[in-house]
Coordinates of C-alpha atoms and ligand atoms in Angstrom, one line a residue:
M798 CA 24.3 -3.4 -124.9
N799 CA 26.3 -1.2 -127.2
G800 CA 28.2 -4.2 -128.6
N801 CA 29.1 -5.5 -125.1
W802 CA 27.6 -8.2 -123.0
V803 CA 26.8 -6.6 -119.6
E804 CA 26.0 -8.5 -116.4
S805 CA 22.7 -7.5 -114.9
S806 CA 22.9 -5.9 -111.4
N807 CA 20.0 -8.1 -110.4
P808 CA 21.4 -11.1 -108.6
E809 CA 18.2 -13.1 -109.4
K810 CA 18.5 -15.4 -112.4
M811 CA 15.9 -17.2 -114.5
E812 CA 16.4 -21.0 -114.9
I813 CA 16.0 -21.9 -118.5
I814 CA 14.4 -25.3 -118.8
N815 CA 14.4 -27.9 -121.5
P816 CA 10.6 -28.7 -121.6
A817 CA 11.2 -32.2 -122.9
T818 CA 13.2 -33.2 -119.8
Q819 CA 12.9 -30.3 -117.3
E820 CA 16.6 -30.1 -117.2
V821 CA 18.1 -26.7 -116.5
I822 CA 20.0 -25.7 -119.6
A823 CA 21.1 -22.1 -118.6
R824 CA 20.6 -19.4 -116.1
A825 CA 19.5 -16.1 -117.7
P826 CA 19.8 -12.6 -116.3
L827 CA 16.7 -10.6 -115.5
G828 CA 17.3 -7.0 -116.5
T829 CA 16.1 -4.2 -114.3
K830 CA 14.1 -1.1 -115.2
E831 CA 17.3 1.1 -115.0
E832 CA 19.2 -1.3 -117.3
T833 CA 16.3 -1.2 -119.8
N834 CA 16.4 2.6 -119.8
E835 CA 20.2 2.5 -120.2
A836 CA 19.8 0.2 -123.3
I837 CA 17.1 2.5 -124.7
K838 CA 19.5 5.5 -124.2
I839 CA 22.2 3.7 -126.1
A840 CA 19.8 2.8 -129.0
K841 CA 18.7 6.5 -129.1
Q842 CA 22.3 7.8 -129.1
T843 CA 23.2 5.3 -131.8
F844 CA 20.2 6.4 -133.9
E845 CA 21.1 10.1 -133.6
S846 CA 24.8 9.4 -134.4
A847 CA 23.6 8.2 -137.8
V848 CA 26.2 5.3 -137.8
W849 CA 23.4 3.0 -139.0
S850 CA 20.4 5.2 -139.9
G851 CA 22.8 7.3 -142.0
Q852 CA 24.1 4.4 -144.1
S853 CA 22.8 4.0 -147.6
P854 CA 20.2 1.3 -148.3
K855 CA 22.9 -0.6 -150.2
E856 CA 25.2 -0.6 -147.2
R857 CA 22.4 -1.7 -144.9
A858 CA 21.5 -4.4 -147.3
A859 CA 25.1 -5.8 -147.2
V860 CA 24.9 -6.1 -143.5
L861 CA 21.5 -7.8 -143.5
L862 CA 23.0 -10.3 -146.0
Q863 CA 25.9 -10.9 -143.7
I864 CA 23.5 -11.7 -140.9
A865 CA 21.5 -14.1 -143.2
D866 CA 24.8 -15.9 -144.0
K867 CA 25.7 -16.2 -140.3
L868 CA 22.3 -17.8 -139.6
Q869 CA 22.7 -20.2 -142.4
E870 CA 26.2 -21.2 -141.3
N871 CA 25.0 -21.8 -137.8
I872 CA 21.8 -23.6 -138.7
D873 CA 22.7 -26.7 -136.6
V874 CA 23.6 -24.8 -133.5
L875 CA 20.5 -22.6 -133.7
T876 CA 18.3 -25.6 -134.4
D877 CA 19.6 -27.4 -131.4
L878 CA 19.1 -24.4 -129.2
E879 CA 15.6 -23.9 -130.3
V880 CA 14.7 -27.6 -129.8
Q881 CA 16.3 -27.6 -126.3
N882 CA 14.7 -24.4 -125.2
N883 CA 11.2 -24.4 -126.9
G884 CA 10.6 -28.1 -127.2
K885 CA 9.6 -28.1 -130.8
T886 CA 10.8 -30.8 -133.3
R887 CA 14.1 -30.5 -135.2
R888 CA 12.2 -30.3 -138.4
E889 CA 10.2 -27.3 -137.2
A890 CA 13.2 -25.6 -135.6
Q891 CA 15.3 -26.0 -138.7
S892 CA 12.6 -24.6 -140.9
D893 CA 12.4 -21.6 -138.5
V894 CA 16.1 -20.9 -138.9
E895 CA 15.9 -21.1 -142.7
E896 CA 12.9 -18.8 -142.7
A897 CA 14.8 -16.4 -140.4
A898 CA 17.7 -16.3 -142.9
S899 CA 15.3 -15.8 -145.8
T900 CA 13.6 -12.9 -143.9
F901 CA 17.0 -11.0 -143.7
R902 CA 17.6 -11.7 -147.4
Y903 CA 14.1 -10.5 -148.3
Y904 CA 14.6 -7.2 -146.5
A905 CA 18.1 -6.8 -148.0
G906 CA 16.4 -7.3 -151.4
L907 CA 13.7 -4.7 -150.6
L908 CA 16.4 -2.2 -149.9
T909 CA 17.4 -2.4 -153.6
M910 CA 13.9 -1.2 -154.6
P911 CA 12.7 2.4 -154.9
N912 CA 11.1 3.3 -151.5
G913 CA 8.9 6.3 -152.1
Q914 CA 6.9 8.1 -154.7
S915 CA 7.1 11.3 -156.7
Y916 CA 4.5 13.1 -158.7
E917 CA 3.6 16.5 -160.2
A918 CA 1.1 18.0 -157.8
S919 CA 0.5 21.1 -159.8
G920 CA 2.4 22.9 -162.6
D921 CA 5.2 24.1 -160.5
I922 CA 5.0 21.8 -157.4
Q923 CA 6.7 18.4 -157.5
T924 CA 5.8 16.3 -154.5
L925 CA 8.1 13.6 -153.1
I926 CA 6.9 11.0 -150.6
V927 CA 9.9 9.7 -148.7
K928 CA 10.4 7.1 -146.1
E929 CA 12.5 7.6 -143.0
P930 CA 13.5 5.5 -140.0
M931 CA 11.4 6.2 -136.9
G932 CA 14.2 6.1 -134.3
V933 CA 14.2 3.5 -131.6
A934 CA 12.2 0.4 -132.1
G935 CA 11.3 -1.6 -129.0
L936 CA 10.7 -5.3 -130.0
I937 CA 8.9 -7.7 -127.6
V938 CA 8.4 -11.3 -128.6
P939 CA 6.8 -14.5 -127.4
W940 CA 8.2 -18.0 -126.8
N941 CA 6.5 -20.0 -129.5
F942 CA 8.9 -19.0 -132.3
P943 CA 11.7 -17.4 -130.3
L944 CA 14.1 -16.9 -133.2
L945 CA 11.7 -16.4 -136.0
M946 CA 9.4 -13.9 -134.3
S947 CA 12.5 -11.9 -133.3
V948 CA 13.7 -11.8 -136.8
W949 CA 10.3 -10.9 -138.3
K950 CA 10.8 -7.6 -136.3
I951 CA 14.6 -7.2 -136.3
A952 CA 15.1 -7.5 -140.1
P953 CA 12.6 -4.8 -141.2
A954 CA 13.3 -2.5 -138.3
L955 CA 17.1 -2.6 -139.1
A956 CA 16.4 -2.4 -142.8
A957 CA 14.5 0.8 -142.3
G958 CA 17.5 2.3 -140.4
N959 CA 16.2 2.2 -136.9
S960 CA 18.1 1.2 -133.8
I961 CA 16.5 -1.6 -131.9
L962 CA 16.1 -3.1 -128.5
L963 CA 14.8 -6.7 -128.3
K964 CA 13.2 -8.4 -125.3
P965 CA 12.8 -12.2 -125.8
A966 CA 10.3 -14.1 -123.8
E967 CA 11.9 -14.7 -120.3
I968 CA 11.7 -18.5 -120.7
T969 CA 13.1 -18.7 -124.3
P970 CA 16.1 -16.4 -124.7
M971 CA 18.6 -18.9 -126.1
T972 CA 18.4 -18.4 -129.8
A973 CA 18.1 -14.6 -129.4
V974 CA 21.4 -14.6 -127.5
K975 CA 23.0 -16.6 -130.3
L976 CA 21.6 -14.3 -132.9
F977 CA 23.1 -11.3 -131.2
E978 CA 26.5 -13.0 -130.9
L979 CA 26.3 -13.6 -134.7
M980 CA 25.2 -10.1 -135.5
D981 CA 28.2 -8.9 -133.4
E982 CA 30.5 -10.7 -136.0
T983 CA 29.0 -8.6 -138.8
D984 CA 29.5 -5.0 -139.8
L985 CA 26.4 -3.9 -137.9
P986 CA 27.5 -0.8 -135.9
K987 CA 27.7 -1.2 -132.2
G988 CA 24.6 0.0 -130.4
A989 CA 22.3 -0.4 -133.4
A990 CA 21.0 -3.7 -132.0
N991 CA 20.6 -4.3 -128.3
L992 CA 19.2 -7.3 -126.4
I993 CA 17.8 -7.2 -122.9
M994 CA 16.6 -10.3 -121.1
G995 CA 14.0 -10.1 -118.3
V996 CA 10.4 -10.3 -117.3
G997 CA 7.6 -8.6 -119.2
S998 CA 6.2 -6.6 -116.3
V999 CA 9.7 -5.0 -115.8
V1000 CA 11.6 -4.9 -119.1
G1001 CA 8.7 -5.1 -121.5
Q1002 CA 6.6 -2.5 -119.5
T1003 CA 9.6 -0.1 -119.4
I1004 CA 10.0 -0.4 -123.2
A1005 CA 6.3 0.2 -123.8
E1006 CA 6.3 3.3 -121.4
S1007 CA 9.6 4.9 -122.5
N1008 CA 9.4 8.4 -124.0
D1009 CA 12.6 7.5 -125.9
V1010 CA 11.1 4.6 -127.8
D1011 CA 9.4 5.6 -131.1
I1012 CA 7.6 2.3 -131.9
V1013 CA 6.8 -0.7 -129.8
S1014 CA 6.3 -3.8 -131.8
F1015 CA 4.8 -6.6 -129.8
T1016 CA 3.8 -10.2 -130.6
G1017 CA 2.0 -12.1 -127.9
S1018 CA -1.3 -12.4 -126.1
T1019 CA -4.2 -10.0 -126.7
E1020 CA -4.3 -9.4 -122.9
V1021 CA -0.7 -8.1 -122.8
G1022 CA -1.2 -6.3 -126.1
R1023 CA -3.9 -4.2 -124.5
R1024 CA -1.5 -3.4 -121.6
I1025 CA 1.2 -2.4 -124.1
M1026 CA -1.2 0.0 -125.9
Q1027 CA -2.1 1.7 -122.6
A1028 CA 1.6 2.0 -121.6
A1029 CA 2.5 3.4 -125.0
S1030 CA 0.1 6.3 -124.7
G1031 CA 2.5 8.6 -122.7
N1032 CA 4.5 9.7 -125.7
L1033 CA 2.0 8.4 -128.3
K1034 CA 4.5 6.0 -129.8
K1035 CA 3.5 3.9 -132.7
V1036 CA 2.1 0.5 -131.6
S1037 CA 2.3 -2.6 -133.7
L1038 CA 0.5 -5.7 -132.3
E1039 CA 0.5 -9.3 -133.5
L1040 CA -1.9 -11.0 -131.1
G1041 CA -3.8 -14.2 -130.5
G1042 CA -6.3 -16.1 -132.5
K1043 CA -9.1 -18.7 -132.5
S1044 CA -9.1 -19.4 -136.1
P1045 CA -11.9 -21.2 -138.0
N1046 CA -11.2 -23.9 -140.5
I1047 CA -14.3 -24.6 -142.6
I1048 CA -14.7 -28.0 -144.3
F1049 CA -17.6 -28.3 -146.8
D1050 CA -19.2 -31.6 -147.8
D1051 CA -17.7 -31.3 -151.3
A1052 CA -14.1 -30.9 -149.9
D1053 CA -11.4 -33.4 -151.0
L1054 CA -11.5 -35.4 -147.8
E1055 CA -7.9 -36.5 -147.7
T1056 CA -6.6 -33.0 -148.3
A1057 CA -9.0 -31.5 -145.7
V1058 CA -8.1 -34.0 -143.0
D1059 CA -4.4 -33.6 -143.7
Y1060 CA -4.4 -29.8 -143.5
A1061 CA -6.8 -29.8 -140.5
L1062 CA -4.2 -31.9 -138.6
F1063 CA -1.4 -29.7 -139.8
G1064 CA -3.5 -26.6 -138.9
I1065 CA -3.9 -27.5 -135.3
F1066 CA -1.1 -29.8 -134.3
L1067 CA 1.9 -28.0 -135.8
G1068 CA 4.0 -26.7 -133.0
S1069 CA 1.7 -28.6 -130.6
G1070 CA -0.9 -26.0 -131.3
Q1071 CA 1.3 -23.2 -129.9
V1072 CA 1.0 -21.2 -133.1
C1073 CA -1.0 -18.0 -133.2
S1074 CA -2.6 -18.9 -136.6
S1075 CA -3.6 -22.4 -135.5
G1076 CA -6.9 -23.7 -136.9
S1077 CA -8.3 -24.4 -133.4
R1078 CA -12.0 -24.3 -134.5
L1079 CA -12.9 -26.9 -137.0
L1080 CA -16.3 -26.3 -138.7
V1081 CA -17.5 -29.4 -140.6
Q1082 CA -20.6 -29.6 -142.8
E1083 CA -23.2 -32.2 -141.7
G1084 CA -22.9 -34.4 -144.8
I1085 CA -19.3 -35.4 -144.2
Y1086 CA -19.2 -34.7 -140.4
D1087 CA -19.1 -38.3 -139.2
T1088 CA -16.6 -39.5 -141.9
F1089 CA -14.4 -36.5 -141.3
V1090 CA -14.3 -36.8 -137.5
E1091 CA -13.6 -40.5 -137.8
K1092 CA -10.7 -40.0 -140.1
F1093 CA -9.4 -37.0 -138.3
V1094 CA -9.4 -38.7 -135.0
E1095 CA -7.7 -41.8 -136.4
K1096 CA -4.9 -39.7 -137.9
A1097 CA -4.5 -37.5 -134.8
K1098 CA -4.2 -40.6 -132.6
A1099 CA -1.3 -41.8 -134.8
I1100 CA 0.8 -38.6 -134.3
R1101 CA 4.1 -39.5 -132.6
V1102 CA 4.6 -37.2 -129.7
G1103 CA 8.1 -37.0 -128.2
P1104 CA 11.3 -35.0 -127.6
G1105 CA 12.1 -32.6 -130.4
N1106 CA 15.6 -34.1 -130.8
D1107 CA 14.2 -37.6 -131.4
E1108 CA 13.9 -37.9 -135.2
H1109 CA 10.8 -40.1 -134.8
S1110 CA 8.9 -37.3 -133.0
Q1111 CA 6.3 -35.5 -135.1
M1112 CA 5.0 -33.3 -132.3
G1113 CA 7.1 -31.9 -129.5
A1114 CA 6.7 -30.7 -125.9
I1115 CA 4.7 -27.8 -124.5
V1116 CA 7.0 -24.9 -123.8
G1117 CA 6.9 -24.8 -120.1
E1118 CA 5.1 -25.9 -116.9
K1119 CA 2.9 -22.9 -116.5
H1120 CA 1.5 -23.1 -120.0
F1121 CA 1.3 -26.9 -119.8
K1122 CA -1.0 -26.5 -116.8
S1123 CA -3.1 -23.9 -118.5
I1124 CA -3.7 -26.3 -121.4
L1125 CA -4.7 -29.1 -119.1
D1126 CA -7.0 -26.7 -117.2
Y1127 CA -8.8 -25.8 -120.5
I1128 CA -9.3 -29.5 -121.2
R1129 CA -10.9 -29.9 -117.8
I1130 CA -13.0 -26.9 -118.5
G1131 CA -14.1 -28.3 -121.8
K1132 CA -15.3 -31.5 -120.1
E1133 CA -17.1 -29.6 -117.4
E1134 CA -18.8 -27.4 -120.0
G1135 CA -20.2 -30.6 -121.6
A1136 CA -18.1 -30.9 -124.7
N1137 CA -17.5 -34.4 -125.9
L1138 CA -13.9 -35.5 -125.5
V1139 CA -13.3 -37.9 -128.3
L1140 CA -9.5 -38.1 -128.2
G1141 CA -6.6 -37.4 -125.8
G1142 CA -7.0 -35.0 -123.0
N1143 CA -4.1 -36.2 -120.9
R1144 CA -0.5 -35.6 -120.1
I1145 CA 1.7 -38.3 -121.7
E1146 CA 3.6 -40.3 -119.2
K1147 CA 4.8 -43.4 -121.1
D1148 CA 8.4 -43.9 -122.5
G1149 CA 9.9 -41.4 -120.1
L1150 CA 7.8 -38.5 -121.4
D1151 CA 6.6 -37.9 -117.8
R1152 CA 9.9 -36.1 -117.3
G1153 CA 8.7 -33.4 -119.7
F1154 CA 5.6 -31.5 -120.7
F1155 CA 3.8 -33.6 -123.2
I1156 CA 0.1 -33.5 -124.0
E1157 CA -1.9 -35.9 -126.2
P1158 CA -3.5 -34.5 -129.4
T1159 CA -6.9 -33.6 -128.0
V1160 CA -10.2 -33.5 -129.9
F1161 CA -13.6 -32.1 -128.6
T1162 CA -16.8 -32.5 -130.5
H1163 CA -20.4 -31.3 -129.6
V1164 CA -19.1 -27.9 -128.7
T1165 CA -21.2 -24.7 -128.8
S1166 CA -20.1 -21.2 -129.5
D1167 CA -20.6 -20.0 -125.9
M1168 CA -18.1 -22.5 -124.5
R1169 CA -14.8 -21.2 -123.2
I1170 CA -12.9 -23.8 -125.2
V1171 CA -14.4 -22.3 -128.3
R1172 CA -14.1 -18.6 -127.4
E1173 CA -10.6 -18.5 -125.7
E1174 CA -7.2 -19.2 -127.2
I1175 CA -5.9 -22.4 -125.6
F1176 CA -2.6 -22.4 -127.5
G1177 CA -2.1 -26.1 -127.3
P1178 CA -2.9 -29.4 -129.2
V1179 CA -6.6 -29.0 -128.6
V1180 CA -9.2 -28.7 -131.3
A1181 CA -13.0 -28.0 -131.0
I1182 CA -15.1 -29.4 -133.8
Q1183 CA -18.5 -27.9 -134.6
K1184 CA -21.1 -29.0 -137.1
F1185 CA -22.8 -26.7 -139.6
K1186 CA -25.6 -27.0 -142.1
G1187 CA -25.0 -24.4 -144.8
E1188 CA -22.8 -21.7 -146.1
E1189 CA -24.5 -18.9 -144.2
E1190 CA -24.2 -20.7 -140.9
A1191 CA -20.6 -21.5 -141.5
V1192 CA -19.7 -17.8 -142.0
R1193 CA -21.8 -16.8 -139.0
I1194 CA -20.0 -19.3 -136.7
A1195 CA -16.6 -18.5 -138.2
N1196 CA -17.0 -14.8 -137.4
D1197 CA -18.5 -15.3 -134.0
T1198 CA -15.3 -14.5 -132.2
D1199 CA -13.3 -11.5 -130.8
F1200 CA -10.3 -12.6 -132.8
G1201 CA -9.6 -12.3 -136.5
L1202 CA -6.1 -13.7 -137.2
A1203 CA -6.5 -16.6 -139.6
G1204 CA -9.0 -18.9 -141.3
A1205 CA -9.5 -21.5 -144.1
V1206 CA -12.1 -23.0 -146.3
F1207 CA -12.0 -26.5 -147.9
S1208 CA -14.2 -27.1 -150.9
T1209 CA -13.8 -28.3 -154.5
D1210 CA -16.4 -25.7 -155.5
H1211 CA -14.0 -22.8 -156.0
N1212 CA -16.7 -20.2 -156.5
K1213 CA -18.1 -21.1 -153.1
A1214 CA -14.7 -21.3 -151.5
I1215 CA -13.8 -17.8 -152.6
R1216 CA -17.2 -16.4 -151.7
V1217 CA -16.9 -17.8 -148.2
I1218 CA -13.2 -16.9 -147.5
K1219 CA -13.9 -13.3 -148.5
K1220 CA -16.6 -13.2 -145.8
V1221 CA -14.2 -14.5 -143.1
R1222 CA -13.1 -11.5 -141.0
A1223 CA -9.4 -12.4 -140.7
G1224 CA -6.1 -11.3 -142.0
I1225 CA -4.4 -14.6 -143.0
T1226 CA -6.6 -17.0 -145.0
W1227 CA -6.4 -20.1 -147.1
V1228 CA -8.4 -22.0 -149.7
N1229 CA -7.8 -25.8 -149.6
A1230 CA -4.6 -25.3 -147.5
Y1231 CA -3.5 -24.2 -144.0
H1232 CA -0.4 -22.5 -142.6
L1233 CA 1.3 -22.1 -146.0
T1234 CA 2.5 -18.6 -146.3
N1235 CA 5.4 -16.5 -147.6
I1236 CA 7.5 -13.5 -146.7
Q1237 CA 6.0 -11.4 -149.5
A1238 CA 2.5 -11.5 -147.9
P1239 CA 1.5 -9.2 -145.1
W1240 CA 0.9 -11.1 -141.8
G1241 CA -1.5 -9.8 -139.1
G1242 CA -5.0 -9.8 -137.8
Y1243 CA -8.4 -8.2 -137.8
K1244 CA -10.4 -7.3 -134.6
Q1245 CA -8.6 -8.2 -131.4
S1246 CA -5.9 -10.2 -133.2
G1247 CA -3.8 -7.0 -133.7
I1248 CA -2.9 -3.8 -135.3
G1249 CA -0.5 -3.5 -138.3
R1250 CA 1.2 -6.1 -140.4
S1251 CA 4.5 -8.0 -140.4
L1252 CA 6.6 -9.2 -143.3
S1253 CA 6.2 -8.0 -146.9
T1254 CA 6.5 -4.4 -147.9
Y1255 CA 3.8 -3.6 -145.2
G1256 CA 6.2 -5.0 -142.6
L1257 CA 8.9 -2.5 -143.7
D1258 CA 6.4 0.3 -143.7
E1259 CA 5.6 -0.5 -140.1
Y1260 CA 9.0 0.8 -139.0
Q1261 CA 9.1 3.9 -141.2
E1262 CA 7.9 7.4 -141.0
T1263 CA 6.4 8.9 -144.1
K1264 CA 7.3 12.5 -145.1
Q1265 CA 6.0 14.7 -148.0
I1266 CA 8.5 17.1 -149.5
N1267 CA 6.9 19.7 -151.8
I1268 CA 9.4 21.2 -154.2
H1269 CA 8.6 24.5 -155.8
L1270 CA 10.1 24.2 -159.2
E1271 CA 9.8 27.8 -160.2
P1272 CA 10.1 29.7 -157.0
K1273 CA 8.3 33.0 -157.0
P1274 CA 6.2 34.8 -154.3
I1275 CA 2.7 33.5 -153.7
G1276 CA 1.4 37.1 -153.2
W1277 CA -1.4 36.0 -150.8
F1278 CA -1.2 39.2 -148.7
E1279 CA -0.7 41.6 -151.6
Ligands
LIG150 P1 2.6 -13.0 -123.7 O1 2.4 -13.5 -122.3 O2 1.7 -11.9 -124.1 O3 4.1 -12.5 -123.8 C1 4.7 -12.0 -124.9 C2 5.9 -11.1 -124.6 O4 5.4 -10.0 -123.9 C3 6.9 -11.8 -123.7 O5 8.2 -11.4 -124.0 C4 6.4 -11.3 -122.3 O6 7.5 -11.3 -121.3 C5 6.1 -9.9 -122.6 N1 5.2 -9.2 -121.6 C6 4.5 -9.8 -120.6 N2 3.9 -8.8 -119.9 C7 4.3 -7.6 -120.4 C8 4.0 -6.3 -120.1 N3 3.1 -5.9 -119.1 N4 4.5 -5.3 -120.8 C9 5.3 -5.6 -121.8 N5 5.7 -6.9 -122.2 C10 5.1 -7.9 -121.5 O7 2.5 -14.1 -124.8 P2 3.2 -15.5 -124.7 O8 2.4 -16.3 -123.7 O9 4.6 -15.4 -124.6 O10 2.9 -16.0 -126.2 C11 1.7 -16.6 -126.6 C12 0.8 -15.6 -127.3 O11 1.4 -15.0 -128.4 C13 -0.5 -16.2 -127.9 O12 -1.6 -15.4 -127.5 C14 -0.3 -16.1 -129.4 O13 -1.4 -16.1 -130.2 C15 0.5 -14.9 -129.6 N6 1.3 -15.0 -130.8 C16 0.8 -14.2 -131.9 C17 1.5 -14.2 -133.1 C18 1.0 -13.4 -134.3 O14 1.8 -13.3 -135.2 N7 -0.2 -12.9 -134.2 C19 2.7 -15.0 -133.2 C20 3.1 -15.7 -132.1 C21 2.4 -15.7 -130.9 P3 7.6 -12.6 -120.4 O15 8.1 -13.7 -121.2 O16 8.6 -12.2 -119.4 O17 6.2 -12.9 -119.8
LIG151 MG1 3.6 -14.9 -120.8

């Protein structure tokens, strides 16, 4: 807070657990409502003082580049912390840190570009469209990409000149703490970036309700997103929501089988399925259905699940006990609903993995669109495979969902692939690939997967107000009431 680390007055602490071993790695403070309001006040005062908002784009860009350098220099420490706290593999964690550094660089770069428009509206009126910071940005992030999701918000929010307040997920604050320590070593003015740890219903809710917060940017579940939107209505603050998904991955008979199987695995088992854009519904055309399922299951079975810090592990732990139990519950529900469990379904207990939260890659077939395992986001290494006959049916099943985050099509008939992907009602899509994306592309969902976009120029726009300035070039009376 305001460039200082402040002890919370709340004596209660959150035990931070390594999900691969259940060891306690830290004890984190749980901020109070009053402390949250105090941090918001500091962010507001800092914004109004213009120590950051008043700096030139060039000056702000220099600071963002300093932060990127700090992240890069500390890549090993940050990778270790993310592996220990989240349970993901080193390979995944390191890629997150690299992406985080690139995101700061990208927004530093955008600050060197013109940011606005100007045109002649009529003979003597020149209109300028200018972008301005909004004020205080309240940023609330989940536990699946603790560092990267924070940075997806912090980088554009700071680039735009806002003051920020970040609330990490209560169970994964470690890399956020390190990031703030690193930002403290840069020329970022005190009070421009503030961090508060604590529970969603206290700290998060206070941010969403506060009359002094101008935008609340949230990534997390659709359920909490809805609550944030309601809480934000008091002062009509802007709401930016990146929510859940249940994304369809459509495989046609004429797909390149090896590529389709490979990306289908990557689509669902990356991050143990704890990725918002996971391809958790596989729709496979009848002609290759049996061959595809056989190959997919064979490869899924061979995935090496283990602690993130073991270089042999290809898939890490589930983030925590509560979520671990929820995934196992969904597997039980799937069986009760009559889906056919063809692979996995259990906690892994061999080789000492019983100390942590590990779940086998799990595959259900013979599912129907009304089953809960097809409708609800499980957010774990669990995929539901459905069979379809033709193009029209594939599109209908793909869009039969409340979500609209991501989707993919695999086919060697490019006309068909493009025709179908254009009909998929989702914001992030692929043809013959999955999960490959870039900072220049807007990230976000249709329907109940969210409002607004992250990354790209759209992501910067999210944290800016837009003003029109109409300049009278030849000032003279209008004479309306003559
Ligand atoms: P979550 O339960 O919705 O929590 C997300 C964040 O909101 C956490 O920091 C949480 O704090 C906080 N929160 C909880 N209740 C709140 C309230 N009443 N008011 C304000 N904040 C509150 O989600 P999660 O379980 O951490 O993450 C998984 C979800 O995130 C999945 O649904 C996934 O799809 C989604 N996700 C989406 C994207 C995307 O880009 N679309 C990316 C990543 C994840 P606590 O930690 O204290 O509960
Ligand atoms: Mg939660």
